Short mmCIF file of C-alpha atoms and ligand atoms in Angstrom, two decimals:
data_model
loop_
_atom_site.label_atom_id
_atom_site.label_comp_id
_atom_site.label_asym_id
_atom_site.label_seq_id
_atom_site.Cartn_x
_atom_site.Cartn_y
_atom_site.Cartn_z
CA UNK A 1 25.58 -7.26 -16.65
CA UNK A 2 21.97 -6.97 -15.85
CA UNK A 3 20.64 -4.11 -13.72
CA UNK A 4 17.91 -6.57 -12.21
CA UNK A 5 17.34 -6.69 -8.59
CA UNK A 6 14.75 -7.34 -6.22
CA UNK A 7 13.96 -5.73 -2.51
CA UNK A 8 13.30 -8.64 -0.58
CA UNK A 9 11.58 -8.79 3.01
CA UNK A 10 11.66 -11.65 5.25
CA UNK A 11 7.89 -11.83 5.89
CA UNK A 12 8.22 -12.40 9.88
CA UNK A 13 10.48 -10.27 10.42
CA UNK A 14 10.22 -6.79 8.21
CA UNK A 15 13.30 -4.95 9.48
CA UNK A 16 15.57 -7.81 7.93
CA UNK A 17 15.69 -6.99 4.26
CA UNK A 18 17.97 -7.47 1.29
CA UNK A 19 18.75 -6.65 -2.01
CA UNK A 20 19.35 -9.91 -4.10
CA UNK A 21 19.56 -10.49 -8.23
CA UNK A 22 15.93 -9.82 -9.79
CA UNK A 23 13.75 -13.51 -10.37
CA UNK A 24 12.64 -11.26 -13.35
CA UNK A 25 15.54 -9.33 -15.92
CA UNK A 26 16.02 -8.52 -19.63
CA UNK A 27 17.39 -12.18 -20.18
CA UNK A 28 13.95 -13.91 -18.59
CA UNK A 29 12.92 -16.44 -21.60
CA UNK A 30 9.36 -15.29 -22.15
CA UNK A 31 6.50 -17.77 -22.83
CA UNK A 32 3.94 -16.55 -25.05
CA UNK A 33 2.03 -14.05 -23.78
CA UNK A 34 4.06 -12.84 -21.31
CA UNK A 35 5.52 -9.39 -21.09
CA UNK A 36 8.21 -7.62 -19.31
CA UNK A 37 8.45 -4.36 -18.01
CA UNK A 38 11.08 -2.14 -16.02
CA UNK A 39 9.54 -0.58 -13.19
CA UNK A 40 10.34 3.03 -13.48
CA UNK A 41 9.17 4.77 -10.59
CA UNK A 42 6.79 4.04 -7.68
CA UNK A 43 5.41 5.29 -4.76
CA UNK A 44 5.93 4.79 -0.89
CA UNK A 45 3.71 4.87 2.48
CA UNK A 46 2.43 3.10 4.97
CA UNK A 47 0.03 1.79 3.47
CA UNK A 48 2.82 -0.58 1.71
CA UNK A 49 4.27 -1.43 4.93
CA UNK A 50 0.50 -2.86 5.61
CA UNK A 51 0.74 -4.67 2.67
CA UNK A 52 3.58 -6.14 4.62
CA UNK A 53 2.49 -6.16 8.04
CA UNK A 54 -0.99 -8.39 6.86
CA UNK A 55 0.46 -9.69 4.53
CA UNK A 56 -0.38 -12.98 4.84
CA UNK A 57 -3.62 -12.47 6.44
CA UNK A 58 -4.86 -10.74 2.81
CA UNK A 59 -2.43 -12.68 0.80
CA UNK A 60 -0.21 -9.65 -0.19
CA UNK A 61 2.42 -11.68 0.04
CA UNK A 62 0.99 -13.90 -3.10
CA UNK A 63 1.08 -10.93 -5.57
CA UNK A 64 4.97 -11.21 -6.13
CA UNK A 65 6.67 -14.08 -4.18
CA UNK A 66 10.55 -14.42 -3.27
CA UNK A 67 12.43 -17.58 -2.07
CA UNK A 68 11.51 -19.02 1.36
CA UNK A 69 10.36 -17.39 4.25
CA UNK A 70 11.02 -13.97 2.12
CA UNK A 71 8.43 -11.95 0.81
CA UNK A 72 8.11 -8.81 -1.89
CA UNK A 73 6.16 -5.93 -0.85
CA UNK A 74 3.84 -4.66 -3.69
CA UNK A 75 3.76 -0.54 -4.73
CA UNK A 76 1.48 1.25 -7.41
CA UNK A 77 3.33 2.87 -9.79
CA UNK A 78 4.56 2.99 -13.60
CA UNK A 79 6.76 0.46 -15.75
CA UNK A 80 7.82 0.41 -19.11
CA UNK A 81 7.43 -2.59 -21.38
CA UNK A 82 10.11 -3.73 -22.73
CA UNK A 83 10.23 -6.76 -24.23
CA UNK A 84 6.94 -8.23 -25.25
CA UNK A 85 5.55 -11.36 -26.63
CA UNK A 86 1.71 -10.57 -27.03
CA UNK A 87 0.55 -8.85 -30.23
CA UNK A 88 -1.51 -6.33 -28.43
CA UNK A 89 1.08 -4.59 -26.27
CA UNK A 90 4.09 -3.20 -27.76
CA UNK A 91 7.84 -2.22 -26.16
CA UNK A 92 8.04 1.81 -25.33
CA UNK A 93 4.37 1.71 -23.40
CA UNK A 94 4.45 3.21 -20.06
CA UNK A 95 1.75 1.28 -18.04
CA UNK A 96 0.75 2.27 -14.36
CA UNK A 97 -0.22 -0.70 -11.75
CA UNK A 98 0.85 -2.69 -9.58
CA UNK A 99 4.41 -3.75 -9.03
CA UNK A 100 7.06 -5.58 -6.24
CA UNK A 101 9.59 -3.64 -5.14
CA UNK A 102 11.92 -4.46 -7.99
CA UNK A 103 13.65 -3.02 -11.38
CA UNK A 104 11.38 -5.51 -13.63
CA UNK A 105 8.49 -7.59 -13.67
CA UNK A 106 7.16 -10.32 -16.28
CA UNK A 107 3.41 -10.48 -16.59
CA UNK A 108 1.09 -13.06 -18.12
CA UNK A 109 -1.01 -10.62 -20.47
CA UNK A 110 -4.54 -11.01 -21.28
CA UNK A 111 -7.69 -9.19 -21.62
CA UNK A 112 -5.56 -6.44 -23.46
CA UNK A 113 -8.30 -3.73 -24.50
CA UNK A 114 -7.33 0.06 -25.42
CA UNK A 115 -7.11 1.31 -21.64
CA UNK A 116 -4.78 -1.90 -20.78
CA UNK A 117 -4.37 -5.24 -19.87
CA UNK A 118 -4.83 -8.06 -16.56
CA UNK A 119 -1.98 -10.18 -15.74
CA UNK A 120 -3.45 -13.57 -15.58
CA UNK A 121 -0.25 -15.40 -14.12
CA UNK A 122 -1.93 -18.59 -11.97
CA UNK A 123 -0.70 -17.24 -8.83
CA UNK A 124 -2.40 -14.23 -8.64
CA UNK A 125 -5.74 -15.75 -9.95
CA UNK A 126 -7.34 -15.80 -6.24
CA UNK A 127 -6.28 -12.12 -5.20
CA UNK A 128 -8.82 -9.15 -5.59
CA UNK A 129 -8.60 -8.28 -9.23
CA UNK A 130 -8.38 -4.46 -8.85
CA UNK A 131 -4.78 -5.70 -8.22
CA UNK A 132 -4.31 -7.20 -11.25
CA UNK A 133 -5.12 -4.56 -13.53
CA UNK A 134 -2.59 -2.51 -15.62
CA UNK A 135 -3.67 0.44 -17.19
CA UNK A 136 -2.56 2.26 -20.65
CA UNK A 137 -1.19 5.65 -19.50
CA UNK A 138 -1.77 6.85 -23.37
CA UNK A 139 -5.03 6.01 -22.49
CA UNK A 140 -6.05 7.71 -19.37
CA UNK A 141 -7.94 10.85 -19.22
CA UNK A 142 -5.57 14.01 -17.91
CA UNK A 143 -2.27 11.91 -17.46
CA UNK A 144 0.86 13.98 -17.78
CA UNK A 145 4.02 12.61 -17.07
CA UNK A 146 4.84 15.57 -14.77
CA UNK A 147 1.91 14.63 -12.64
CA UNK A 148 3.11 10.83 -12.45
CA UNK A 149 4.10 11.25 -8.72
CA UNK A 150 0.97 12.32 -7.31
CA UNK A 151 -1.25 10.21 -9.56
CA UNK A 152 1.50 6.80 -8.28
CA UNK A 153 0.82 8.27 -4.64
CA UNK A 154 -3.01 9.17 -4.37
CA UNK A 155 -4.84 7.15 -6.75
CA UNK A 156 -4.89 3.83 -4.54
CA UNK A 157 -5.06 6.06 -1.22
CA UNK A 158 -7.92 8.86 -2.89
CA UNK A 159 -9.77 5.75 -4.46
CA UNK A 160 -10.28 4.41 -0.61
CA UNK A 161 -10.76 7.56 0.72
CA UNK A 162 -13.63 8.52 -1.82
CA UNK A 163 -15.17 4.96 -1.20
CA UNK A 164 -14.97 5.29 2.67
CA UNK A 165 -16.88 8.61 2.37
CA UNK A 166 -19.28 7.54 0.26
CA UNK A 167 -20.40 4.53 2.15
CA UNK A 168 -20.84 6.57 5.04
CA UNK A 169 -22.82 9.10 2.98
CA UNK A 170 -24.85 6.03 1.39
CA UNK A 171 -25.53 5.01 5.35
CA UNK A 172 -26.44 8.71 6.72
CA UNK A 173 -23.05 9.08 8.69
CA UNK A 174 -25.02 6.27 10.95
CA UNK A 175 -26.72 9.12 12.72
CA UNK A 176 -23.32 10.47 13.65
CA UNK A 177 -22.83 14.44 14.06
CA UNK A 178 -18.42 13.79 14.17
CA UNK A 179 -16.40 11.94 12.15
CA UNK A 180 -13.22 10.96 14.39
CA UNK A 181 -9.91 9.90 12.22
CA UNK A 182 -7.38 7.93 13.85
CA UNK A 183 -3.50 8.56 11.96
CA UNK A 184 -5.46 11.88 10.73
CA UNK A 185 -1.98 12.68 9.34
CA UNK A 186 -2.06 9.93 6.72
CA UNK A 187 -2.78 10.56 3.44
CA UNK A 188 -5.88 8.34 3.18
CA UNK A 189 -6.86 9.78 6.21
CA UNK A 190 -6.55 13.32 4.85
CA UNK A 191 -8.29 12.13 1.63
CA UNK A 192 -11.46 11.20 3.69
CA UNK A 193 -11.34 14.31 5.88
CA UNK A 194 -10.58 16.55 3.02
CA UNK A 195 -14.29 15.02 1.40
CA UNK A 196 -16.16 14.75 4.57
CA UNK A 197 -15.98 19.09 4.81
CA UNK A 198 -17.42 19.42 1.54
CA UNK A 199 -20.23 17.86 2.61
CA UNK A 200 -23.35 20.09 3.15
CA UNK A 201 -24.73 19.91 6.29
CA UNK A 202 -21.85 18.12 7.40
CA UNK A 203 -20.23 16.32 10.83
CA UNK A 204 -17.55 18.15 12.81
CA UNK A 205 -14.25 16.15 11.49
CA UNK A 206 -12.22 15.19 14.25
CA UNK A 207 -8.25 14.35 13.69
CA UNK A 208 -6.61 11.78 15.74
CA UNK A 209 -2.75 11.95 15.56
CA UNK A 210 0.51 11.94 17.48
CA UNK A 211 1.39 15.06 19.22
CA UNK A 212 4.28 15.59 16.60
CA UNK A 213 2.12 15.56 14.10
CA UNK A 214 -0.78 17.84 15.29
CA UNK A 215 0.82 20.95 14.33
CA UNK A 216 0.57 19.81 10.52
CA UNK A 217 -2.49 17.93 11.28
CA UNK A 218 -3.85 21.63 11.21
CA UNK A 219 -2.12 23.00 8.87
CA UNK A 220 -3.88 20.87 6.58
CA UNK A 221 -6.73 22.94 6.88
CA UNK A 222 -8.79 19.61 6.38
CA UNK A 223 -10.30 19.05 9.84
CA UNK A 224 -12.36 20.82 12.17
CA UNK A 225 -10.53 19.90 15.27
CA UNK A 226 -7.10 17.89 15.96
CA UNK A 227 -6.51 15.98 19.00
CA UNK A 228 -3.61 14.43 20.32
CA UNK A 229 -3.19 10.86 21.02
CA UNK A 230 -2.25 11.43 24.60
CA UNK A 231 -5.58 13.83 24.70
CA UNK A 232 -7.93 11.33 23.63
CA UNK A 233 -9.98 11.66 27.03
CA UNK A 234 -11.10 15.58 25.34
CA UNK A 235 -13.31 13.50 22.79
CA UNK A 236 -15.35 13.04 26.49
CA UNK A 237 -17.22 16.36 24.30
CA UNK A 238 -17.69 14.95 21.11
CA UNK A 239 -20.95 14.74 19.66
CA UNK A 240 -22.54 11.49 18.83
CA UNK A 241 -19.48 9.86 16.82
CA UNK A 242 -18.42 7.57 13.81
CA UNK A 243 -14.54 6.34 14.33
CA UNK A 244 -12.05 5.53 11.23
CA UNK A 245 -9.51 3.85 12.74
CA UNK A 246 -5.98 4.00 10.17
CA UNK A 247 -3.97 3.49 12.78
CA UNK A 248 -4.98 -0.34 14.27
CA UNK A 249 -3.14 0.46 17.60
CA UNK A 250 -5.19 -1.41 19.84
CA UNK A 251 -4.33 0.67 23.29
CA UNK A 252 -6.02 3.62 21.08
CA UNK A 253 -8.91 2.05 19.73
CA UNK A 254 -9.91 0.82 23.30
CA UNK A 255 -9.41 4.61 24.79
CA UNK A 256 -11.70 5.94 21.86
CA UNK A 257 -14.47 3.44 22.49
CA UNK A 258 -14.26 4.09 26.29
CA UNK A 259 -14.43 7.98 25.77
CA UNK A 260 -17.42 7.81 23.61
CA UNK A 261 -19.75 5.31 24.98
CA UNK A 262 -22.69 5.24 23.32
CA UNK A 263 -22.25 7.75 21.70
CA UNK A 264 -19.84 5.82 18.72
CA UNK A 265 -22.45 4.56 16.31
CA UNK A 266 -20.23 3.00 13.85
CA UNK A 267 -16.35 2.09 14.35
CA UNK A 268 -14.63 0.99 11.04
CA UNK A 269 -11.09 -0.36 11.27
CA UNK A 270 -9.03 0.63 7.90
CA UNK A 271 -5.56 0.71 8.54
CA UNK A 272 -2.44 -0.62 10.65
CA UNK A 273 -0.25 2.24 10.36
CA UNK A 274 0.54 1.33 13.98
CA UNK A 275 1.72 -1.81 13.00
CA UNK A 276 3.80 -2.68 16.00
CA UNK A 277 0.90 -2.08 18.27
CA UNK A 278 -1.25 -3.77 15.90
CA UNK A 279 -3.64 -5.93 18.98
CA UNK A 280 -7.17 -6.96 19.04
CA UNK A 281 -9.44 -4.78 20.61
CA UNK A 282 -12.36 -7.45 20.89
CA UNK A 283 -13.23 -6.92 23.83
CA UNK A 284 -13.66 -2.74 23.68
CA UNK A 285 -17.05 -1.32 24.62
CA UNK A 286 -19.42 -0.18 22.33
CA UNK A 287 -20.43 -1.19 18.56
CA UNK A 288 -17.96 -3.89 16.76
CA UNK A 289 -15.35 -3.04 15.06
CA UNK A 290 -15.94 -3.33 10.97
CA UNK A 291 -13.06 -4.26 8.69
CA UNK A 292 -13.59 -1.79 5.47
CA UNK A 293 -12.08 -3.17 2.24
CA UNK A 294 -11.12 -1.22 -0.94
CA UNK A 295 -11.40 -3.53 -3.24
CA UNK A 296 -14.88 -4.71 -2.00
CA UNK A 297 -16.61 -1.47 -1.94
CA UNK A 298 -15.15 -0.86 -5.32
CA UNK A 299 -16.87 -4.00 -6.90
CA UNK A 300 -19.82 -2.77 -5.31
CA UNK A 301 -19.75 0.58 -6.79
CA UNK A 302 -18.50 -0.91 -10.17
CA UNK A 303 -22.01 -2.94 -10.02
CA UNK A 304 -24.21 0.05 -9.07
CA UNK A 305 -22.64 2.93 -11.58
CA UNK A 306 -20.09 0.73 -14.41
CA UNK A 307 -16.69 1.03 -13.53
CA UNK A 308 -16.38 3.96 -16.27
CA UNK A 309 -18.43 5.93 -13.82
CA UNK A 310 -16.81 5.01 -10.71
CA UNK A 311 -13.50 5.75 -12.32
CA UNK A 312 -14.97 9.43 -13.65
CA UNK A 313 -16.66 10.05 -10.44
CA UNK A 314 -13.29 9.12 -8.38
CA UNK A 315 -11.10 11.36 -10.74
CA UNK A 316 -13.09 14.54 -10.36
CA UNK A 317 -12.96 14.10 -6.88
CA UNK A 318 -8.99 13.73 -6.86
CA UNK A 319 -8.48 16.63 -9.12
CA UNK A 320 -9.60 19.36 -6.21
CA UNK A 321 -8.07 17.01 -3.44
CA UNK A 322 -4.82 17.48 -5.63
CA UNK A 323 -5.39 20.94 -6.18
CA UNK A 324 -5.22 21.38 -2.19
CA UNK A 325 -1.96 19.42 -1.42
CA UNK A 326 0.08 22.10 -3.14
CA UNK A 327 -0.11 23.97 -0.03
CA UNK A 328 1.34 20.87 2.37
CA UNK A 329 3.15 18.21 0.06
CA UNK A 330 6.62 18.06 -0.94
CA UNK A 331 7.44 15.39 -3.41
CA UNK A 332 10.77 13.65 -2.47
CA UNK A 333 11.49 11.34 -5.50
CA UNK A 334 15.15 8.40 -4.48
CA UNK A 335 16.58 6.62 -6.79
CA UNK A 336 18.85 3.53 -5.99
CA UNK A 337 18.82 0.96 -3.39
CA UNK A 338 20.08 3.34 -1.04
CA UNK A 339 17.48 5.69 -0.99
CA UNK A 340 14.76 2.46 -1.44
CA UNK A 341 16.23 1.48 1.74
CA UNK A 342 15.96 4.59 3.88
CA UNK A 343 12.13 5.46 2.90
CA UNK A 344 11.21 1.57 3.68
CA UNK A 345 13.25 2.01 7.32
CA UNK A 346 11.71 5.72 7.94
CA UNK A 347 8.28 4.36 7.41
CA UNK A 348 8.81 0.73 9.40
CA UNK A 349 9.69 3.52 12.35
CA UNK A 350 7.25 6.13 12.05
CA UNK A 351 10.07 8.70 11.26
CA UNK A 352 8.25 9.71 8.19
CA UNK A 353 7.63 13.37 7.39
CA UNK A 354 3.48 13.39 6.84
CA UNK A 355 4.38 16.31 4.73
CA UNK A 356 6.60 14.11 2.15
CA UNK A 357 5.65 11.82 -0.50
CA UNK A 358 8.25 9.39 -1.39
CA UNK A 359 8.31 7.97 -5.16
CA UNK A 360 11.27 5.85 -5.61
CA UNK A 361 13.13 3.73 -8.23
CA UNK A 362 15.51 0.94 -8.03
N1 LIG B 1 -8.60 -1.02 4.03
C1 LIG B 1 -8.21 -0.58 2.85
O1 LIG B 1 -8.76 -0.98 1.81
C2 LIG B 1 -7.13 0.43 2.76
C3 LIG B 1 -6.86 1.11 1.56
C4 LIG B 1 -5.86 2.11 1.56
C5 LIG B 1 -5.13 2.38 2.71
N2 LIG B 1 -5.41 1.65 3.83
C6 LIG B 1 -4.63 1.88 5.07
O2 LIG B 1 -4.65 3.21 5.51
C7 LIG B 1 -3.46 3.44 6.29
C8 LIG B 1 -2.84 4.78 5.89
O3 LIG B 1 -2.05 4.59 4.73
P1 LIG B 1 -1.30 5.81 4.01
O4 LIG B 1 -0.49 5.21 2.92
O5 LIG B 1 -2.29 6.87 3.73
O6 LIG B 1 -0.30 6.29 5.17
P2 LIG B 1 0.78 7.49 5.21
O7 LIG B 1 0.29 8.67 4.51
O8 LIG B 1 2.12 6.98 4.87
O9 LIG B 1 0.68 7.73 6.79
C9 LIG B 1 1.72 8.24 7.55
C10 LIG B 1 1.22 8.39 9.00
O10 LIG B 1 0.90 7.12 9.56
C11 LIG B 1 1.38 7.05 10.92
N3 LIG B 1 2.49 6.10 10.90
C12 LIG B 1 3.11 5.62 9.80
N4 LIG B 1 4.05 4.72 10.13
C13 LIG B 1 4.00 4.61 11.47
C14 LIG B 1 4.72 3.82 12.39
N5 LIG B 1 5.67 2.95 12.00
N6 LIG B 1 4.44 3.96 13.70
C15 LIG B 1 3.48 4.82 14.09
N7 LIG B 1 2.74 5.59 13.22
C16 LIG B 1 3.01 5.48 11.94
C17 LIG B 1 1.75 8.46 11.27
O11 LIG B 1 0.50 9.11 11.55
P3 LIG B 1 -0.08 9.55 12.98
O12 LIG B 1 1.04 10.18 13.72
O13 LIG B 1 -1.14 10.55 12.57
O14 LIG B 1 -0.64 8.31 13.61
C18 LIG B 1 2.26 8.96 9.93
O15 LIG B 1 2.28 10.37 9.84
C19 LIG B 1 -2.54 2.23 6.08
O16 LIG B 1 -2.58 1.34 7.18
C20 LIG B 1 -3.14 1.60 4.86
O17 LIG B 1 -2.88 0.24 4.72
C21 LIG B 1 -6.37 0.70 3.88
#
């Protein structure tokens, strides 16, 4: 009998979810050129419940489809091939990228090279092509198996954090003297803050959270100062001000804009954490609100440096963020649909540790 099985999410709706036989298993026919792998182990945060929650905004929802009006949520993690039918990529490789939430996947392999490979399946021609890429653990600089929950965890969330810090850095902080975090308890969030205090002659980095979350906001040791949400009228002191917004809550972005004034130079939205309260804040005072993109600051960066560089320069950076979460993160690894099913409702709700970092396996 085959172990295959898919999470599916009914994309208007993400609190009705199911478990139903996997569209890919070990009796798929492969074409040539495809490849299948088991997905071994991956990671879970908000940020995938985003992936969700816009999904069809960004076309998240095109990466891995299901039947109807049912979607598959996409993770970062690491999968073994299996069964293969390209020359260039052999069963027993371990390969880290992106996968749905399922026990396999079939890829269309091309562009296979000595760090890895891009699936090149029609469907997910049109979608950023960071996405697409599968890496070669083999080949990766540093990788340890024993490190394979941190690197499934941080490497998309670090990545964005190290590009939002260097675009403000390449754009002078936009004359600000604070940098405000909304969700500071995220890990993105934390990523940013932890870079933004190694900064020499630096801004004053403010954490935004909820007041459950401010004692290990601080903890942290990342951020300067740590306000509650419900105490959003004490940034009435802050300094001339740049706001990352992670959480998208539209009630908070408005208060933040109000309390500053002009004195918010820059106001980058980033996240929906917040996802239920997920409203347009159009019409808040003050400078626009900028969508920042991963994936687009990345090709930029690949342009300037060589995506060699990027990748070294975003690496060295991660090591000493890593170094630093020993003293707040517990890994929590689940395995089953049980335990797939009771991170996924924890984060829908919020109920989340900020402390934990969920890798899972179906
Ligand atoms: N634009 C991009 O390219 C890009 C790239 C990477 C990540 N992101 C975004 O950055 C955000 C952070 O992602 P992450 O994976 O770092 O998050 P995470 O570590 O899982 O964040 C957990 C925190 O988010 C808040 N939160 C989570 N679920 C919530 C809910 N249902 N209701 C209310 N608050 C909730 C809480 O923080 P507080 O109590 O502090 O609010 C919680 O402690 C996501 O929206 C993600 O999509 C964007």
């Amino acid at each position: 009998m085959s172990d295959a099985v898919d999470f599916i999410v009914n994309r208007t709706d993400l609190r009705q979810t199911a478990f139903v036989p996997g569209r890919d298993s070990l009796e798929s026919d492969l074409d040539a050129g495809r490849v299948l792998l088991r997905v071994d182990r991956f990671a879970f945060t908000a940020n995938n419940v985003t992936y969700g929650a816009v999904g069809d905004m960004i076309g998240y929802w095109n990466f891995f489809p299901a039947q109807d009006e049912w979607g598959r949520i996409p993770v970062w993690g690491f999968g073994d091939i299996v069964r293969s039918r390209h020359d260039g990529l052999r069963p027993g490789e371990r390969i880290y990228g992106y996968f749905p939430m399922s026990a396999y996947l079939v890829v269309q392999a091309d562009r296979v090279s000595a760090a890895g490979f891009v699936d090149a399946a029609p469907h997910r021609a049109a979608l950023p092509p960071i996405y697409n890429q599968y890496l070669r653990v083999a080949a990766e600089p540093g990788y340890a198996r024993a490190q394979e929950p941190q690197m499934a965890l941080f490497r998309p969330l670090f990545t964005t954090s190290f590009l939002l810090d260097d675009f403000l850095a390449d754009n002078a902080f936009f004359g600000a003297r604070a940098v405000i975090l909304s969700s500071a308890s995220s890990k993105t969030a934390l990523g940013l803050a932890f870079l933004c205090r190694a900064r020499a002659g630096r801004c004053e980095v403010v954490g935004l959270t909820s007041p459950a979350n401010t004692a290990f906001v601080g903890q942290t040791g990342y951020y300067d100062r740590v306000v509650a949400y419900d105490d959003v009228r004490s940034l009435a002191r802050a300094p001339v001000a740049v706001f990352i917004d992670f959480a998208g809550n539209g009630a908070l972005v408005g208060a933040v804009h109000r309390e500053l004034g002009e004195r918010l130079t820059y106001s980058c939205s980033v996240g929906v954490t917040h996802w239920e309260k997920m409203a347009s804040a159009a019409d808040v005072p003050g400078p626009p609100r900028i969508l920042f993109f991963a994936p687009e600051h990345a090709r930029r960066r690949i342009g300037d440096w060589g995506a060699a560089a990027l990748h070294a320069r975003v690496g060295e950076a991660m090591r000493g963020f890593l170094a630093s979460t020993a003293r707040w993160l517990r890994i929590v690894e689940g395995r089953g649909q049980a335990a797939v099913e009771s991170v996924y409702r924890a984060m829908l709700d919020g109920r989340a540790d900020p402390a934990e970092g969920h890798v899972l396996s179906l």
